[in-house]
PDB file of C-alpha atoms in Angstrom:
ATOM      1  CA  UNK M   8      47.812-110.113 115.318  1.00 70.00           C
ATOM      2  CA  UNK M   9      49.921-111.070 118.339  1.00 92.00           C
ATOM      3  CA  UNK M  10      51.855-114.177 119.184  1.00 95.00           C
ATOM      4  CA  UNK M  11      50.866-117.828 119.203  1.00 96.00           C
ATOM      5  CA  UNK M  12      52.404-120.871 120.878  1.00 97.00           C
ATOM      6  CA  UNK M  13      53.198-123.535 118.300  1.00 97.00           C
ATOM      7  CA  UNK M  14      54.558-127.065 118.328  1.00 97.00           C
ATOM      8  CA  UNK M  15      55.400-129.560 115.597  1.00 98.00           C
ATOM      9  CA  UNK M  16      55.009-133.270 116.200  1.00 98.00           C
ATOM     10  CA  UNK M  17      54.291-136.724 114.867  1.00 98.00           C
ATOM     11  CA  UNK M  18      50.936-137.954 116.128  1.00 97.00           C
ATOM     12  CA  UNK M  19      50.785-141.433 117.613  1.00 98.00           C
ATOM     13  CA  UNK M  20      47.918-142.981 115.601  1.00 97.00           C
ATOM     14  CA  UNK M  21      44.883-144.859 116.860  1.00 97.00           C
ATOM     15  CA  UNK M  22      44.393-147.066 118.695  1.00 96.00           C
ATOM     16  CA  UNK M  23      47.764-146.336 120.348  1.00 97.00           C
ATOM     17  CA  UNK M  24      47.289-142.586 120.829  1.00 97.00           C
ATOM     18  CA  UNK M  25      44.075-142.806 122.857  1.00 96.00           C
ATOM     19  CA  UNK M  26      45.338-145.738 124.902  1.00 97.00           C
ATOM     20  CA  UNK M  27      48.511-143.875 125.937  1.00 97.00           C
ATOM     21  CA  UNK M  28      46.519-140.696 126.607  1.00 97.00           C
ATOM     22  CA  UNK M  29      44.133-142.640 128.880  1.00 97.00           C
ATOM     23  CA  UNK M  30      47.073-144.266 130.664  1.00 97.00           C
ATOM     24  CA  UNK M  31      48.700-140.835 131.148  1.00 97.00           C
ATOM     25  CA  UNK M  32      45.464-139.573 132.713  1.00 97.00           C
ATOM     26  CA  UNK M  33      45.256-142.689 134.930  1.00 97.00           C
ATOM     27  CA  UNK M  34      48.672-141.838 136.402  1.00 97.00           C
ATOM     28  CA  UNK M  35      47.257-138.469 137.491  1.00 96.00           C
ATOM     29  CA  UNK M  36      48.845-136.224 134.866  1.00 94.00           C
ATOM     30  CA  UNK M  37      46.474-133.228 134.590  1.00 93.00           C
ATOM     31  CA  UNK M  38      47.797-132.343 131.118  1.00 91.00           C
ATOM     32  CA  UNK M  39      46.869-135.737 129.616  1.00 94.00           C
ATOM     33  CA  UNK M  40      43.734-134.658 127.752  1.00 94.00           C
ATOM     34  CA  UNK M  41      45.129-131.317 126.635  1.00 94.00           C
ATOM     35  CA  UNK M  42      48.069-132.839 124.780  1.00 94.00           C
ATOM     36  CA  UNK M  43      47.494-135.293 121.921  1.00 95.00           C
ATOM     37  CA  UNK M  44      49.859-138.287 122.166  1.00 97.00           C
ATOM     38  CA  UNK M  45      52.896-137.462 120.053  1.00 97.00           C
ATOM     39  CA  UNK M  46      56.632-137.465 119.342  1.00 98.00           C
ATOM     40  CA  UNK M  47      57.868-133.863 119.498  1.00 96.00           C
ATOM     41  CA  UNK M  48      59.764-132.343 116.575  1.00 97.00           C
ATOM     42  CA  UNK M  49      59.537-128.733 117.859  1.00 96.00           C
ATOM     43  CA  UNK M  50      58.730-128.048 121.529  1.00 95.00           C
ATOM     44  CA  UNK M  51      56.360-125.209 122.475  1.00 95.00           C
ATOM     45  CA  UNK M  52      57.627-122.120 120.658  1.00 95.00           C
ATOM     46  CA  UNK M  53      56.319-118.562 120.568  1.00 95.00           C
ATOM     47  CA  UNK M  54      55.832-117.139 117.057  1.00 96.00           C
ATOM     48  CA  UNK M  55      54.136-114.152 115.484  1.00 95.00           C
ATOM     49  CA  UNK M  56      50.690-115.088 114.178  1.00 95.00           C
ATOM     50  CA  UNK M  57      51.514-113.153 110.996  1.00 96.00           C
ATOM     51  CA  UNK M  58      54.362-115.642 110.353  1.00 96.00           C
ATOM     52  CA  UNK M  59      52.008-118.655 110.118  1.00 96.00           C
ATOM     53  CA  UNK M  60      51.916-118.698 106.279  1.00 96.00           C
ATOM     54  CA  UNK M  61      55.750-118.742 106.123  1.00 97.00           C
ATOM     55  CA  UNK M  62      55.876-121.412 108.835  1.00 97.00           C
ATOM     56  CA  UNK M  63      53.405-123.610 106.952  1.00 97.00           C
ATOM     57  CA  UNK M  64      55.365-123.153 103.702  1.00 96.00           C
ATOM     58  CA  UNK M  65      58.572-124.144 105.530  1.00 97.00           C
ATOM     59  CA  UNK M  66      56.952-127.281 106.995  1.00 97.00           C
ATOM     60  CA  UNK M  67      55.395-128.209 103.657  1.00 96.00           C
ATOM     61  CA  UNK M  68      58.823-128.057 101.992  1.00 95.00           C
ATOM     62  CA  UNK M  69      60.285-130.352 104.653  1.00 96.00           C
ATOM     63  CA  UNK M  70      57.439-132.847 104.230  1.00 96.00           C
ATOM     64  CA  UNK M  71      57.751-132.783 100.446  1.00 95.00           C
ATOM     65  CA  UNK M  72      61.409-133.828 100.767  1.00 92.00           C
ATOM     66  CA  UNK M  73      60.518-136.748 103.026  1.00 92.00           C
ATOM     67  CA  UNK M  74      58.823-140.088 102.670  1.00 93.00           C
ATOM     68  CA  UNK M  75      57.026-142.417 105.086  1.00 96.00           C
ATOM     69  CA  UNK M  76      59.159-144.373 107.538  1.00 96.00           C
ATOM     70  CA  UNK M  77      58.584-147.095 110.147  1.00 97.00           C
ATOM     71  CA  UNK M  78      58.036-146.044 113.759  1.00 97.00           C
ATOM     72  CA  UNK M  79      58.162-148.446 116.678  1.00 98.00           C
ATOM     73  CA  UNK M  80      57.690-147.801 120.377  1.00 98.00           C
ATOM     74  CA  UNK M  81      58.917-150.252 122.990  1.00 98.00           C
ATOM     75  CA  UNK M  82      59.271-150.069 126.755  1.00 96.00           C
ATOM     76  CA  UNK M  83      59.795-147.079 129.001  1.00 97.00           C
ATOM     77  CA  UNK M  84      62.514-144.640 129.918  1.00 95.00           C
ATOM     78  CA  UNK M  85      62.853-141.568 132.083  1.00 94.00           C
ATOM     79  CA  UNK M  86      64.677-138.253 132.155  1.00 92.00           C
ATOM     80  CA  UNK M  87      64.638-138.219 135.980  1.00 81.00           C
ATOM     81  CA  UNK M  88      66.296-136.706 137.954  1.00 85.00           C
ATOM     82  CA  UNK M  89      67.167-134.094 135.313  1.00 80.00           C
ATOM     83  CA  UNK M  90      63.549-133.644 134.235  1.00 86.00           C
ATOM     84  CA  UNK M  91      60.392-135.180 135.798  1.00 90.00           C
ATOM     85  CA  UNK M  92      59.336-137.192 132.744  1.00 94.00           C
ATOM     86  CA  UNK M  93      58.547-140.870 132.088  1.00 96.00           C
ATOM     87  CA  UNK M  94      58.206-141.841 128.444  1.00 97.00           C
ATOM     88  CA  UNK M  95      57.690-144.697 126.023  1.00 98.00           C
ATOM     89  CA  UNK M  96      60.837-145.183 123.968  1.00 97.00           C
ATOM     90  CA  UNK M  97      61.084-144.688 120.205  1.00 97.00           C
ATOM     91  CA  UNK M  98      63.165-147.715 119.163  1.00 97.00           C
ATOM     92  CA  UNK M  99      62.664-147.428 115.403  1.00 97.00           C
ATOM     93  CA  UNK M 100      62.305-144.167 113.512  1.00 97.00           C
ATOM     94  CA  UNK M 101      64.464-142.123 115.896  1.00 96.00           C
ATOM     95  CA  UNK M 102      67.016-141.129 113.248  1.00 96.00           C
ATOM     96  CA  UNK M 103      64.220-139.966 110.924  1.00 96.00           C
ATOM     97  CA  UNK M 104      62.689-137.937 113.781  1.00 97.00           C
ATOM     98  CA  UNK M 105      66.085-136.385 114.447  1.00 95.00           C
ATOM     99  CA  UNK M 106      66.498-135.518 110.761  1.00 95.00           C
ATOM    100  CA  UNK M 107      63.055-133.888 110.735  1.00 96.00           C
ATOM    101  CA  UNK M 108      63.478-131.854 113.921  1.00 96.00           C
ATOM    102  CA  UNK M 109      66.791-130.424 112.687  1.00 95.00           C
ATOM    103  CA  UNK M 110      65.106-129.229 109.496  1.00 95.00           C
ATOM    104  CA  UNK M 111      62.116-127.779 111.353  1.00 96.00           C
ATOM    105  CA  UNK M 112      64.493-125.660 113.481  1.00 94.00           C
ATOM    106  CA  UNK M 113      67.129-124.910 110.812  1.00 92.00           C
ATOM    107  CA  UNK M 114      68.675-121.443 110.785  1.00 88.00           C
ATOM    108  CA  UNK M 115      67.293-120.583 107.344  1.00 91.00           C
ATOM    109  CA  UNK M 116      63.685-121.195 108.435  1.00 91.00           C
ATOM    110  CA  UNK M 117      61.109-119.311 110.506  1.00 95.00           C
ATOM    111  CA  UNK M 118      61.244-121.666 113.549  1.00 93.00           C
ATOM    112  CA  UNK M 119      64.845-121.225 114.690  1.00 90.00           C
ATOM    113  CA  UNK M 120      65.147-122.388 118.256  1.00 87.00           C
ATOM    114  CA  UNK M 121      67.768-123.734 120.654  1.00 84.00           C
ATOM    115  CA  UNK M 122      66.750-126.784 122.668  1.00 83.00           C
ATOM    116  CA  UNK M 123      66.985-126.888 126.468  1.00 83.00           C
ATOM    117  CA  UNK M 124      68.195-130.514 126.296  1.00 83.00           C
ATOM    118  CA  UNK M 125      69.686-132.643 123.479  1.00 87.00           C
ATOM    119  CA  UNK M 126      66.960-133.999 121.188  1.00 92.00           C
ATOM    120  CA  UNK M 127      65.706-137.448 122.222  1.00 93.00           C
ATOM    121  CA  UNK M 128      62.528-138.641 120.456  1.00 96.00           C
ATOM    122  CA  UNK M 129      60.030-140.143 122.902  1.00 96.00           C
ATOM    123  CA  UNK M 130      56.328-140.277 123.856  1.00 97.00           C
ATOM    124  CA  UNK M 131      55.665-138.688 127.251  1.00 96.00           C
ATOM    125  CA  UNK M 132      53.338-140.718 129.502  1.00 97.00           C
ATOM    126  CA  UNK M 133      53.897-138.847 132.795  1.00 95.00           C
ATOM    127  CA  UNK M 134      55.232-135.366 133.475  1.00 94.00           C
ATOM    128  CA  UNK M 135      55.661-133.454 136.707  1.00 92.00           C
ATOM    129  CA  UNK M 136      53.488-135.708 138.881  1.00 93.00           C
ATOM    130  CA  UNK M 137      54.176-137.481 142.192  1.00 94.00           C
ATOM    131  CA  UNK M 138      57.223-139.765 142.193  1.00 95.00           C
ATOM    132  CA  UNK M 139      55.080-142.794 143.094  1.00 96.00           C
ATOM    133  CA  UNK M 140      52.871-142.174 140.047  1.00 96.00           C
ATOM    134  CA  UNK M 141      55.953-141.705 137.848  1.00 95.00           C
ATOM    135  CA  UNK M 142      57.284-145.043 139.111  1.00 96.00           C
ATOM    136  CA  UNK M 143      53.924-146.658 138.354  1.00 97.00           C
ATOM    137  CA  UNK M 144      53.943-145.284 134.782  1.00 97.00           C
ATOM    138  CA  UNK M 145      57.482-146.564 134.283  1.00 97.00           C
ATOM    139  CA  UNK M 146      56.597-150.055 135.535  1.00 97.00           C
ATOM    140  CA  UNK M 147      53.133-150.484 134.046  1.00 97.00           C
ATOM    141  CA  UNK M 148      54.177-149.488 130.516  1.00 97.00           C
ATOM    142  CA  UNK M 149      57.573-151.238 130.583  1.00 97.00           C
ATOM    143  CA  UNK M 150      56.384-153.915 128.145  1.00 97.00           C
ATOM    144  CA  UNK M 151      54.365-151.537 125.932  1.00 97.00           C
ATOM    145  CA  UNK M 152      54.800-152.047 122.154  1.00 97.00           C
ATOM    146  CA  UNK M 153      53.374-150.215 119.137  1.00 98.00           C
ATOM    147  CA  UNK M 154      54.384-149.936 115.484  1.00 98.00           C
ATOM    148  CA  UNK M 155      53.108-148.028 112.447  1.00 98.00           C
ATOM    149  CA  UNK M 156      54.273-146.292 109.295  1.00 97.00           C
ATOM    150  CA  UNK M 157      54.699-142.581 109.884  1.00 97.00           C
ATOM    151  CA  UNK M 158      53.304-140.741 106.862  1.00 97.00           C
ATOM    152  CA  UNK M 159      53.176-137.155 108.101  1.00 97.00           C
ATOM    153  CA  UNK M 160      53.797-134.641 110.867  1.00 98.00           C
ATOM    154  CA  UNK M 161      51.619-131.770 112.043  1.00 98.00           C
ATOM    155  CA  UNK M 162      51.634-128.190 113.288  1.00 98.00           C
ATOM    156  CA  UNK M 163      49.769-127.585 116.554  1.00 98.00           C
ATOM    157  CA  UNK M 164      48.731-124.425 118.398  1.00 97.00           C
ATOM    158  CA  UNK M 165      48.186-124.207 122.136  1.00 97.00           C
ATOM    159  CA  UNK M 166      44.943-122.420 122.940  1.00 95.00           C
ATOM    160  CA  UNK M 167      44.256-120.086 125.866  1.00 94.00           C
ATOM    161  CA  UNK M 168      42.719-123.129 127.616  1.00 94.00           C
ATOM    162  CA  UNK M 169      46.171-124.866 127.431  1.00 92.00           C
ATOM    163  CA  UNK M 170      44.796-127.470 124.978  1.00 96.00           C
ATOM    164  CA  UNK M 171      46.905-128.266 121.906  1.00 97.00           C
ATOM    165  CA  UNK M 172      44.971-128.341 118.606  1.00 97.00           C
ATOM    166  CA  UNK M 173      46.148-129.410 115.177  1.00 97.00           C
ATOM    167  CA  UNK M 174      46.333-126.534 112.666  1.00 96.00           C
ATOM    168  CA  UNK M 175      47.642-128.447 109.676  1.00 97.00           C
ATOM    169  CA  UNK M 176      49.070-131.831 108.738  1.00 97.00           C
ATOM    170  CA  UNK M 177      51.989-132.251 106.338  1.00 97.00           C
ATOM    171  CA  UNK M 178      52.099-135.607 104.479  1.00 97.00           C
ATOM    172  CA  UNK M 179      55.469-136.823 103.230  1.00 96.00           C
ATOM    173  CA  UNK M 180      56.340-136.878  99.549  1.00 90.00           C
ATOM    174  CA  UNK M 181      54.473-133.854  98.265  1.00 66.00           C
ATOM    175  CA  UNK M 182      50.960-134.859  99.216  1.00 58.00           C
ATOM    176  CA  UNK M 183      50.152-131.228 100.055  1.00 55.00           C
ATOM    177  CA  UNK M 184      48.760-130.145 103.397  1.00 54.00           C
ATOM    178  CA  UNK M 185      45.684-131.298 105.221  1.00 51.00           C
ATOM    179  CA  UNK M 186      44.031-128.498 107.207  1.00 48.00           C
ATOM    180  CA  UNK M 187      42.757-129.722 110.536  1.00 45.00           C
ATOM    181  CA  UNK M 188      39.093-129.861 111.449  1.00 35.00           C
ATOM    182  CA  UNK M 189      38.467-127.677 114.520  1.00 34.00           C
ATOM    183  CA  UNK M 190      38.562-129.698 117.735  1.00 33.00           C
ATOM    184  CA  UNK M 191      35.343-130.228 119.650  1.00 32.00           C
ATOM    185  CA  UNK M 192      37.065-130.380 123.045  1.00 35.00           C
ATOM    186  CA  UNK M 193      39.702-131.386 123.464  1.00 34.00           C
ATOM    187  CA  UNK M 194      67.737-147.461 116.147  1.00 32.00           C
ATOM    188  CA  UNK M 195      70.774-146.656 114.469  1.00 30.00           C
ATOM    189  CA  UNK M 196      72.135-143.206 113.769  1.00 29.00           C
ATOM    190  CA  UNK M 197      72.680-143.907 110.065  1.00 32.00           C
ATOM    191  CA  UNK M 198      71.184-141.484 107.586  1.00 31.00           C
ATOM    192  CA  UNK M 199      67.427-142.104 107.640  1.00 36.00           C
ATOM    193  CA  UNK M 200      65.513-143.261 104.619  1.00 36.00           C
ATOM    194  CA  UNK M 201      63.292-140.230 105.129  1.00 37.00           C
ATOM    195  CA  UNK M 202      64.675-138.153 102.301  1.00 34.00           C
ATOM    196  CA  UNK M 203      65.277-139.033  98.647  1.00 31.00           C
TER     197      UNK M 203
END
């Protein structure tokens, strides 16, 4: 069956997701339309295609143990000079995202992975583009605000065309899974209220 490149993330809902994707494209980021706007829980990870059922079971169990939580984005940040990234900050919901990403990658599961950098939930709006464009992204989105209730996370697969497509969505609280429709183109560190 071969290997697949997977990622797990929280989608930024509409109308925020499309707006940030359009802004990312306007800054000249060529990856903008191949990457749905999201908060990463598992960065791109190679896995055996035959392991997908076990991976989906693992993610479903994590979602079942969770419950919806508030997410709020506000202002910008950057990982420069360490990494050429400008992002919108997650100012509420970060501890829940951290709790989730640890469980996605836990040693007893099928997605064990070490991170290149410490986990920092964020929404990328510019990556690997000219410094002037990165500065523009940082300035122009510095007053950006968005808020919603996060009710799920999703498993994505990167296609041979480098476009990320949702495979399955995992609602919190035992709502089951929601298989994706094929794409046509393209706070504090206290214990989160995510789990019972």
